[in-house]
Structure formats: structure tokens, C-alpha cells
Tab-separated table of C-alpha atoms in Angstrom:
chain	number	residue	atom	x	y	z
A	86	MET	CA	-42.150	12.813	76.637
A	87	THR	CA	-45.582	11.634	77.824
A	88	ASP	CA	-47.280	8.415	76.765
A	89	ASP	CA	-49.784	10.446	74.716
A	90	SER	CA	-47.040	12.135	72.748
A	91	ALA	CA	-45.277	8.810	72.246
A	92	ASN	CA	-48.362	7.544	70.432
A	93	THR	CA	-47.997	10.337	67.834
A	94	GLU	CA	-44.672	9.111	66.443
A	95	GLY	CA	-44.157	10.388	62.929
A	96	CYS	CA	-46.807	13.139	63.106
A	97	PRO	CA	-45.850	16.695	62.004
A	98	LEU	CA	-46.094	18.093	65.548
A	99	GLU	CA	-43.668	15.525	66.981
A	100	ARG	CA	-41.187	16.082	64.136
A	101	LEU	CA	-41.228	19.799	64.930
A	102	GLU	CA	-40.675	19.104	68.621
A	103	GLN	CA	-37.565	17.100	67.733
A	104	GLU	CA	-36.079	19.832	65.525
A	105	GLU	CA	-33.453	22.231	66.753
A	106	LEU	CA	-35.052	25.648	67.148
A	107	TYR	CA	-33.276	28.998	67.019
A	108	PRO	CA	-34.051	32.360	68.717
A	109	ILE	CA	-34.617	35.384	66.520
A	110	ARG	CA	-31.158	36.855	67.155
A	111	GLU	CA	-29.542	33.662	65.829
A	112	VAL	CA	-31.778	33.690	62.760
A	113	SER	CA	-30.671	37.278	62.129
A	114	ARG	CA	-27.040	36.215	62.389
A	115	LEU	CA	-27.472	33.249	60.048
A	116	THR	CA	-29.487	35.090	57.385
A	117	GLY	CA	-28.355	38.707	57.649
A	118	VAL	CA	-31.978	39.847	58.060
A	119	ASN	CA	-32.507	41.975	61.166
A	120	SER	CA	-35.108	41.014	63.760
A	121	VAL	CA	-37.339	44.024	63.032
A	122	THR	CA	-37.656	42.917	59.400
A	123	LEU	CA	-38.341	39.317	60.431
A	124	ARG	CA	-41.189	40.479	62.661
A	125	ALA	CA	-42.550	42.679	59.876
A	126	TRP	CA	-42.520	39.772	57.434
A	127	GLU	CA	-44.454	37.741	59.991
A	128	ARG	CA	-46.946	40.362	61.146
A	129	ARG	CA	-47.533	42.363	57.962
A	130	TYR	CA	-47.353	39.685	55.291
A	131	GLY	CA	-47.707	36.308	57.008
A	132	LEU	CA	-44.448	35.154	55.397
A	133	LEU	CA	-43.142	33.494	58.558
A	134	VAL	CA	-44.845	31.571	61.343
A	135	PRO	CA	-42.302	30.975	64.119
A	136	HIS	CA	-42.980	28.654	67.004
A	137	ARG	CA	-43.786	30.279	70.349
A	138	THR	CA	-42.636	29.426	73.840
A	139	ASP	CA	-45.098	29.612	76.731
A	140	SER	CA	-43.743	33.117	77.436
A	141	GLY	CA	-44.289	34.206	73.830
A	142	HIS	CA	-40.679	34.188	72.571
A	143	ARG	CA	-40.195	33.302	68.900
A	144	LEU	CA	-38.266	30.182	67.909
A	145	TYR	CA	-37.430	29.266	64.313
A	146	SER	CA	-36.781	25.888	62.693
A	147	MET	CA	-34.213	25.288	59.956
A	148	ALA	CA	-37.128	25.270	57.499
A	149	ASP	CA	-37.978	28.790	58.679
A	150	ILE	CA	-34.369	29.876	58.161
A	151	GLU	CA	-34.339	28.473	54.631
A	152	ARG	CA	-37.603	30.299	53.979
A	153	VAL	CA	-36.031	33.578	55.123
A	154	ARG	CA	-33.189	32.999	52.659
A	155	ALA	CA	-35.666	32.245	49.883
A	156	ILE	CA	-37.640	35.410	50.664
A	157	THR	CA	-34.450	37.464	50.531
A	158	ALA	CA	-33.444	35.907	47.203
A	159	TRP	CA	-36.789	36.692	45.566
A	160	ILE	CA	-36.766	40.273	46.861
A	161	LYS	CA	-33.289	40.742	45.357
A	162	ARG	CA	-34.705	39.515	42.029
A	163	GLY	CA	-37.282	42.302	42.114
A	164	VAL	CA	-40.349	40.596	43.595
A	165	THR	CA	-42.121	42.907	46.058
A	166	VAL	CA	-42.406	41.611	49.611
A	167	SER	CA	-46.225	41.571	49.385
A	168	LYS	CA	-46.000	39.134	46.439
A	169	VAL	CA	-43.255	36.866	47.736
A	170	ALA	CA	-45.595	34.409	49.483
A	171	SER	CA	-47.487	33.549	46.300
A	172	VAL	CA	-44.200	33.048	44.438
A	173	ILE	CA	-42.637	30.783	47.091
A	174	ASP	CA	-45.704	28.775	47.943
A	175	ARG	CA	-47.104	28.652	44.397
A	176	GLN	CA	-50.594	28.976	45.862
A	177	PRO	CA	-51.949	31.697	48.169
A	178	LEU	CA	-54.152	29.379	50.262
A	179	PRO	CA	-52.819	26.259	51.966
A	180	GLU	CA	-54.565	23.010	51.090
A	181	PRO	CA	-54.246	20.161	53.626
A	182	ALA	CA	-52.994	17.497	51.220
A	183	ALA	CA	-50.448	19.757	49.519
A	184	THR	CA	-48.892	21.540	52.467
A	185	ALA	CA	-49.142	19.228	55.503
A	186	ASP	CA	-45.462	18.325	55.193
A	187	ALA	CA	-44.161	21.609	53.758
A	188	GLU	CA	-45.853	24.047	56.113
A	189	PRO	CA	-43.531	24.693	59.102
A	190	LEU	CA	-46.439	24.850	61.532
A	191	PRO	CA	-47.359	22.868	64.626
A	192	ALA	CA	-50.217	20.577	63.669
A	193	ALA	CA	-52.767	22.318	65.920
A	194	LEU	CA	-52.122	25.744	64.372
A	195	ARG	CA	-52.224	24.394	60.828
A	196	ILE	CA	-55.526	22.627	61.434
A	197	TRP	CA	-57.191	25.739	62.849
A	198	ARG	CA	-55.960	27.851	59.938
A	199	GLU	CA	-57.370	25.340	57.469
A	200	ARG	CA	-60.739	25.334	59.236
A	201	LEU	CA	-60.802	29.103	59.250
A	202	HIS	CA	-60.005	29.182	55.528
A	203	ALA	CA	-62.797	26.663	54.881
A	204	ALA	CA	-65.352	28.818	56.716
A	205	LEU	CA	-64.367	31.830	54.630
A	206	VAL	CA	-64.399	29.946	51.321
A	207	GLY	CA	-67.912	28.806	52.138
A	208	PHE	CA	-68.859	32.300	53.356
A	209	ASP	CA	-70.349	30.457	56.320
A	210	VAL	CA	-70.866	32.755	59.306
A	211	ARG	CA	-72.047	29.959	61.626
A	212	GLN	CA	-68.968	27.887	60.852
A	213	LEU	CA	-66.793	30.965	61.300
A	214	GLU	CA	-68.374	31.571	64.706
A	215	SER	CA	-67.799	27.947	65.725
A	216	VAL	CA	-64.173	27.850	64.571
A	217	TYR	CA	-63.404	31.166	66.248
A	218	GLY	CA	-64.885	29.975	69.531
A	219	GLN	CA	-62.799	26.814	69.472
A	220	ILE	CA	-59.627	28.754	68.628
A	221	MET	CA	-60.186	31.140	71.523
A	222	ALA	CA	-60.835	28.203	73.842
A	223	SER	CA	-57.572	26.556	72.746
A	224	PHE	CA	-55.140	29.496	72.892
A	225	PRO	CA	-54.578	32.721	74.841
A	226	LEU	CA	-55.845	35.852	73.080
A	227	ALA	CA	-52.456	37.072	71.804
A	228	VAL	CA	-51.395	33.618	70.571
A	229	ALA	CA	-54.750	33.023	68.828
A	230	PHE	CA	-54.398	36.251	66.878
A	231	ALA	CA	-50.646	36.161	66.220
A	232	ASP	CA	-50.473	32.516	65.105
A	233	VAL	CA	-53.903	31.775	63.616
A	234	LEU	CA	-56.276	34.671	63.021
A	235	LEU	CA	-54.027	37.478	61.792
A	236	PRO	CA	-52.011	35.307	59.357
A	237	VAL	CA	-55.266	34.162	57.718
A	238	TRP	CA	-56.583	37.752	57.781
A	239	ARG	CA	-53.438	38.939	55.944
A	240	ILE	CA	-53.704	36.216	53.296
A	241	TRP	CA	-57.291	37.173	52.510
A	242	ARG	CA	-56.459	40.881	52.554
A	243	GLU	CA	-53.793	40.204	49.897
A	244	ARG	CA	-56.151	38.036	47.856
A	245	SER	CA	-58.870	40.706	47.979
A	246	GLN	CA	-56.861	42.790	45.498
A	247	SER	CA	-57.386	40.179	42.788
A	248	THR	CA	-60.456	38.166	43.785
A	249	GLY	CA	-62.541	40.840	45.498
A	250	PRO	CA	-62.886	41.815	49.148
A	251	ALA	CA	-65.917	39.736	50.174
A	252	CYS	CA	-64.201	36.984	52.206
A	253	TRP	CA	-61.628	39.341	53.697
A	254	ALA	CA	-64.386	41.824	54.626
A	255	LEU	CA	-66.321	39.005	56.324
A	256	LEU	CA	-63.338	38.002	58.456
A	257	ASP	CA	-62.284	41.589	59.141
A	258	GLY	CA	-65.735	42.631	60.312
A	259	PHE	CA	-66.150	39.452	62.363
A	260	LEU	CA	-62.822	39.892	64.193
A	261	ARG	CA	-63.510	43.573	64.826
A	262	SER	CA	-66.864	42.799	66.398
A	263	ARG	CA	-65.383	40.124	68.668
A	264	LEU	CA	-62.554	42.393	69.797
A	265	PHE	CA	-65.003	45.225	70.500
A	266	GLN	CA	-66.945	42.816	72.727
A	267	ARG	CA	-63.807	42.007	74.733
A	268	ILE	CA	-62.883	45.690	74.982
A	269	ALA	CA	-66.298	46.594	76.378
A	270	TYR	CA	-66.156	43.874	79.064
A	271	HIS	CA	-64.507	45.407	82.124
A	272	SER	CA	-65.427	46.390	85.659
A	273	PRO	CA	-66.827	49.904	86.249
A	274	GLU	CA	-64.028	50.366	88.776
A	275	ALA	CA	-61.316	49.423	86.281
A	276	PRO	CA	-58.604	52.075	85.824
A	277	SER	CA	-58.764	53.921	82.507
A	278	VAL	CA	-55.849	53.511	80.098
A	279	LEU	CA	-55.571	55.825	77.093
A	280	LEU	CA	-54.335	54.101	73.915
A	281	ILE	CA	-53.080	56.473	71.209
A	282	ASN	CA	-52.350	55.411	67.636
A	283	LEU	CA	-49.265	57.204	66.335
A	284	PRO	CA	-48.720	57.579	62.563
A	285	GLY	CA	-47.300	54.387	61.068
A	286	PRO	CA	-48.064	51.155	59.195
A	287	GLN	CA	-50.113	49.535	61.976
A	288	GLN	CA	-53.675	48.528	61.080
A	289	GLU	CA	-56.808	49.330	63.065
A	290	LEU	CA	-57.366	45.633	63.753
A	291	GLU	CA	-54.013	45.570	65.545
A	292	LEU	CA	-55.069	48.582	67.613
A	293	LEU	CA	-58.228	46.705	68.564
A	294	LEU	CA	-56.104	43.746	69.635
A	295	ALA	CA	-53.954	46.072	71.756
A	296	ALA	CA	-57.099	47.461	73.385
A	297	ALA	CA	-58.381	43.924	74.054
A	298	LEU	CA	-55.097	43.009	75.739
A	299	ILE	CA	-55.447	46.139	77.880
A	300	ALA	CA	-58.933	44.994	78.889
A	301	ASP	CA	-57.490	41.575	79.761
A	302	ALA	CA	-55.198	43.428	82.206
A	303	ASP	CA	-58.341	44.458	84.137
A	304	ALA	CA	-58.180	48.008	82.765
A	305	ALA	CA	-60.655	50.078	80.742
A	306	PRO	CA	-59.110	51.039	77.374
A	307	VAL	CA	-59.967	54.406	75.853
A	308	SER	CA	-58.694	54.257	72.281
A	309	LEU	CA	-57.833	56.905	69.702
A	310	PHE	CA	-57.763	54.757	66.569
A	311	GLU	CA	-57.055	57.508	64.064
A	312	PRO	CA	-53.322	58.366	63.897
A	313	VAL	CA	-52.694	61.369	66.135
A	314	GLY	CA	-49.697	63.701	66.351
A	315	LEU	CA	-48.347	64.067	69.875
A	316	ALA	CA	-47.935	67.834	69.598
A	317	SER	CA	-51.720	68.230	69.424
A	318	LEU	CA	-52.181	66.083	72.541
A	319	ALA	CA	-49.517	67.480	74.843
A	320	GLY	CA	-51.809	70.103	76.366
A	321	GLN	CA	-55.107	68.209	76.182
A	322	ILE	CA	-54.651	65.019	78.223
A	323	PRO	CA	-55.735	65.639	81.842
A	324	ALA	CA	-52.778	65.356	84.187
A	325	ASP	CA	-54.574	62.851	86.426
A	326	GLY	CA	-57.267	61.515	84.087
A	327	TYR	CA	-55.735	58.112	83.322
A	328	ALA	CA	-53.880	55.347	85.101
A	329	ALA	CA	-51.505	55.148	82.109
A	330	VAL	CA	-51.119	56.553	78.600
A	331	LEU	CA	-50.030	54.034	75.949
A	332	LEU	CA	-48.682	54.996	72.539
A	333	TYR	CA	-48.806	52.489	69.668
A	334	ALA	CA	-46.047	52.694	67.034
A	335	ASP	CA	-44.604	50.093	64.668
A	336	GLN	CA	-41.960	52.332	63.113
A	337	PRO	CA	-39.177	54.546	64.558
A	338	LEU	CA	-40.298	57.920	65.882
A	339	GLU	CA	-38.763	61.052	64.411
A	340	GLY	CA	-36.548	63.343	66.464
A	341	GLY	CA	-39.235	65.992	66.930
A	342	VAL	CA	-41.649	63.373	68.237
A	343	LEU	CA	-39.059	62.189	70.763
A	344	THR	CA	-38.752	65.748	72.090
A	345	THR	CA	-42.537	65.979	72.392
A	346	LEU	CA	-42.545	62.687	74.276
A	347	ARG	CA	-40.407	64.192	77.006
A	348	ARG	CA	-42.795	67.169	77.392
A	349	LEU	CA	-45.789	64.867	77.467
A	350	GLU	CA	-44.176	62.560	80.035
A	351	GLN	CA	-43.405	65.523	82.291
A	352	ALA	CA	-46.969	66.854	82.001
A	353	LEU	CA	-48.612	63.563	83.002
A	354	GLU	CA	-49.200	62.274	86.512
A	355	CYS	CA	-49.355	58.715	85.181
A	356	PRO	CA	-46.825	56.519	83.360
A	357	LEU	CA	-46.277	57.061	79.631
A	358	ALA	CA	-45.609	53.778	77.794
A	359	LEU	CA	-44.999	52.600	74.247
A	360	VAL	CA	-46.417	49.482	72.564
A	361	GLY	CA	-45.312	48.047	69.221
A	362	ASP	CA	-42.193	47.306	67.194
A	363	ALA	CA	-40.758	50.780	67.870
A	364	CYS	CA	-39.962	49.587	71.405
A	365	GLN	CA	-37.065	47.533	70.089
A	366	GLN	CA	-36.139	49.847	67.230
A	367	GLN	CA	-35.496	52.837	69.518
A	368	SER	CA	-35.200	51.357	72.987
A	369	VAL	CA	-32.307	53.565	74.147
A	370	ALA	CA	-33.681	56.844	72.788
A	371	LEU	CA	-37.167	56.172	74.145
A	372	SER	CA	-35.914	55.226	77.595
A	373	LYS	CA	-34.037	58.529	77.764
A	374	GLN	CA	-37.366	60.312	77.258
A	375	GLY	CA	-38.898	58.612	80.303
A	376	VAL	CA	-41.066	56.239	78.247
A	377	VAL	CA	-41.824	52.750	79.582
A	378	LEU	CA	-41.361	50.105	76.897
A	379	LEU	CA	-44.126	47.485	77.011
A	380	GLY	CA	-43.069	45.685	73.813
A	381	GLU	CA	-45.091	44.135	71.024
A	382	LEU	CA	-48.575	42.621	71.014
A	383	ASP	CA	-47.761	39.299	72.652
A	384	GLN	CA	-49.229	37.502	75.646
A	385	GLY	CA	-46.720	39.217	77.915
A	386	LEU	CA	-48.237	42.648	77.255
A	387	THR	CA	-51.113	41.947	79.637
A	388	TRP	CA	-48.944	41.064	82.627
A	389	ARG	CA	-46.473	43.864	81.840
A	390	LEU	CA	-49.343	46.356	81.882
A	391	ARG	CA	-50.691	44.874	85.117
A	392	ALA	CA	-47.236	45.299	86.638
A	393	LEU	CA	-47.033	48.889	85.397
A	394	LEU	CA	-50.440	49.799	86.819
A	395	GLY	CA	-49.525	48.121	90.095
A	396	GLY	CA	-46.237	50.005	90.353
A	397	ARG	CA	-44.229	46.784	90.011
A	398	LEU	CA	-42.654	47.461	86.603
A	399	ASP	CA	-39.412	49.429	86.693
A	400	GLN	CA	-39.592	52.685	84.769
A	401	PRO	CA	-36.629	54.405	83.095
């Protein structure tokens, strides 16, 4: 440990560094909750905030594991998953004095979340702009959204049902505008990548994040944000019009869709790839259809796409 870290003895971040951390497969074994559900609780509802390695892999503390068990217990008692957070935490928004010790977050992430909450409570656009800029300067795009911005966005989306949508709408519109700016920033010579939203639970903001990660791979994303059935696209995508076609899906694809995937893959001159949780849910079936699995919206998506476009990523 460095001299700087030695000077932080007793701080929340150092305590977390000293904890034993567990990969998602071990958490599934210890709790009986499968990894797909754990990711859904994190991404959809902000119920979990695992630590992240430099390569983006999730690691969970014992506090996280106990939280998973508590979530499961409340769901069994009839509390809906969207309401579990308010029951467990007793308050929907974290306050620094009340949750500094209880929140299983690295100190840096917790601080940025608190500052983001403060900007929204004050409905202060200038402060929101400043906090966002500092977050983006501190973390890679995928980490900033997965660990700071989207969890806060989900909390305010949930609160909007009871307190009104004003603060959530402010954050939602702000994040959309910033992602659109990143999407538009690419070289005129950048290869075009078609991003197609398949029917499922994914939100448009997540599609915008996927498009921004595509742009970070030095490609030009062309996005179909409305959910589209593959059958209607099979004969319309030009055989050589794109460097790659990416499908976004966060739930398993039905059998008929899998058959259509094979026809679409055979009709294209470029790789056909899948992004989202469905990559893990149906990895074997999708690989049999000739689909490249790029995984979820983490920092690795950018380099995996670069490798695919450069012909360096093995295809099924």
C-alpha cells in the first residue's frame, strides 16, 4: 500500500480495500440468487452497488451478500422488488451522516452520488453541470454511468411516482443531452455501426449509453431506439451498408427470433453482434446462430467492438 493510502487509516475506502471480495458466481452460490437477477437488481433498481475491477468485473463484499439475502427475504414477504430499497434503507435518498458507514460504496463513488443528489434537490443546473464534468473526468464513461449516474437516475425515477417527476426529468434530460453530444462526436471516416433495440425492459437512456460506447470505439453509431422486430428488418438492411450490426437485448430471445437471427446473419456482409444481459442468458443458443456476443454495457464493450471491427475478435 502506498504512503498516501497509509494516511487514510480508518476511512471507509480503506476498510473496503481490506475486506474479502467475492465474484458474482460465488455470490450466486452463497445466496441462491442467479447472476442475471443480481445484475437486474443492480441495473434496474439500484439495489446493489458492487465494486469494480479495472477490467469491469463485479466484486461483492460480505455486506453486499447480506443485502442480497435481505432483499430476498423481503420479496418472499410480498414486497415488490421496486419497493425493496425503501424498505431496507428506510429512506430513499442517502444522507452523508446517516449512511457513510452503512453504504457499501467506495468513498469516491459515495461522495459523487451525494453531490449529484444535492444538485437535483436544489434543481441547480449549473451545479449539475459541474458535478457531471468532474465525474466524467474521474471515471471512464461506462464506470461513471454504471456506478454513479444510473443508480441516482433510478432512485429519482422511483421517487417521481410519489413526489413528482421534476428532479428525475431534469437528470434524465441532462444525461440524454450529454450522451447525444458524445454520440455525434466521431470522424467522418468512422465506420458505421447499426444499433437495434429489440423488445425488452431496457430503457432508452441505456441505448444512448450503448451508442456512446460505440462512438468511443471510433465508430459512427446509427441507432434505432424504438423496439424493432427482426423479421421486419431481415430484408431491409443493406448487405454491405454497415461495418457491424449490433442488437440490444436484456431478456432472453424467443425461439422464432433466434431463427430470424440466423437468416439475418447469413444475409449480412458484416458481423452480427448482441449487446446486453441476453448475451449471458442465451450464450450457447446465440453462438449457434452465428451471433457475436459483446456482453453488457461495461468498459470492455468499447475494446471488444474495436477488436470486432478490426477482425481481431473471434466469431462463433
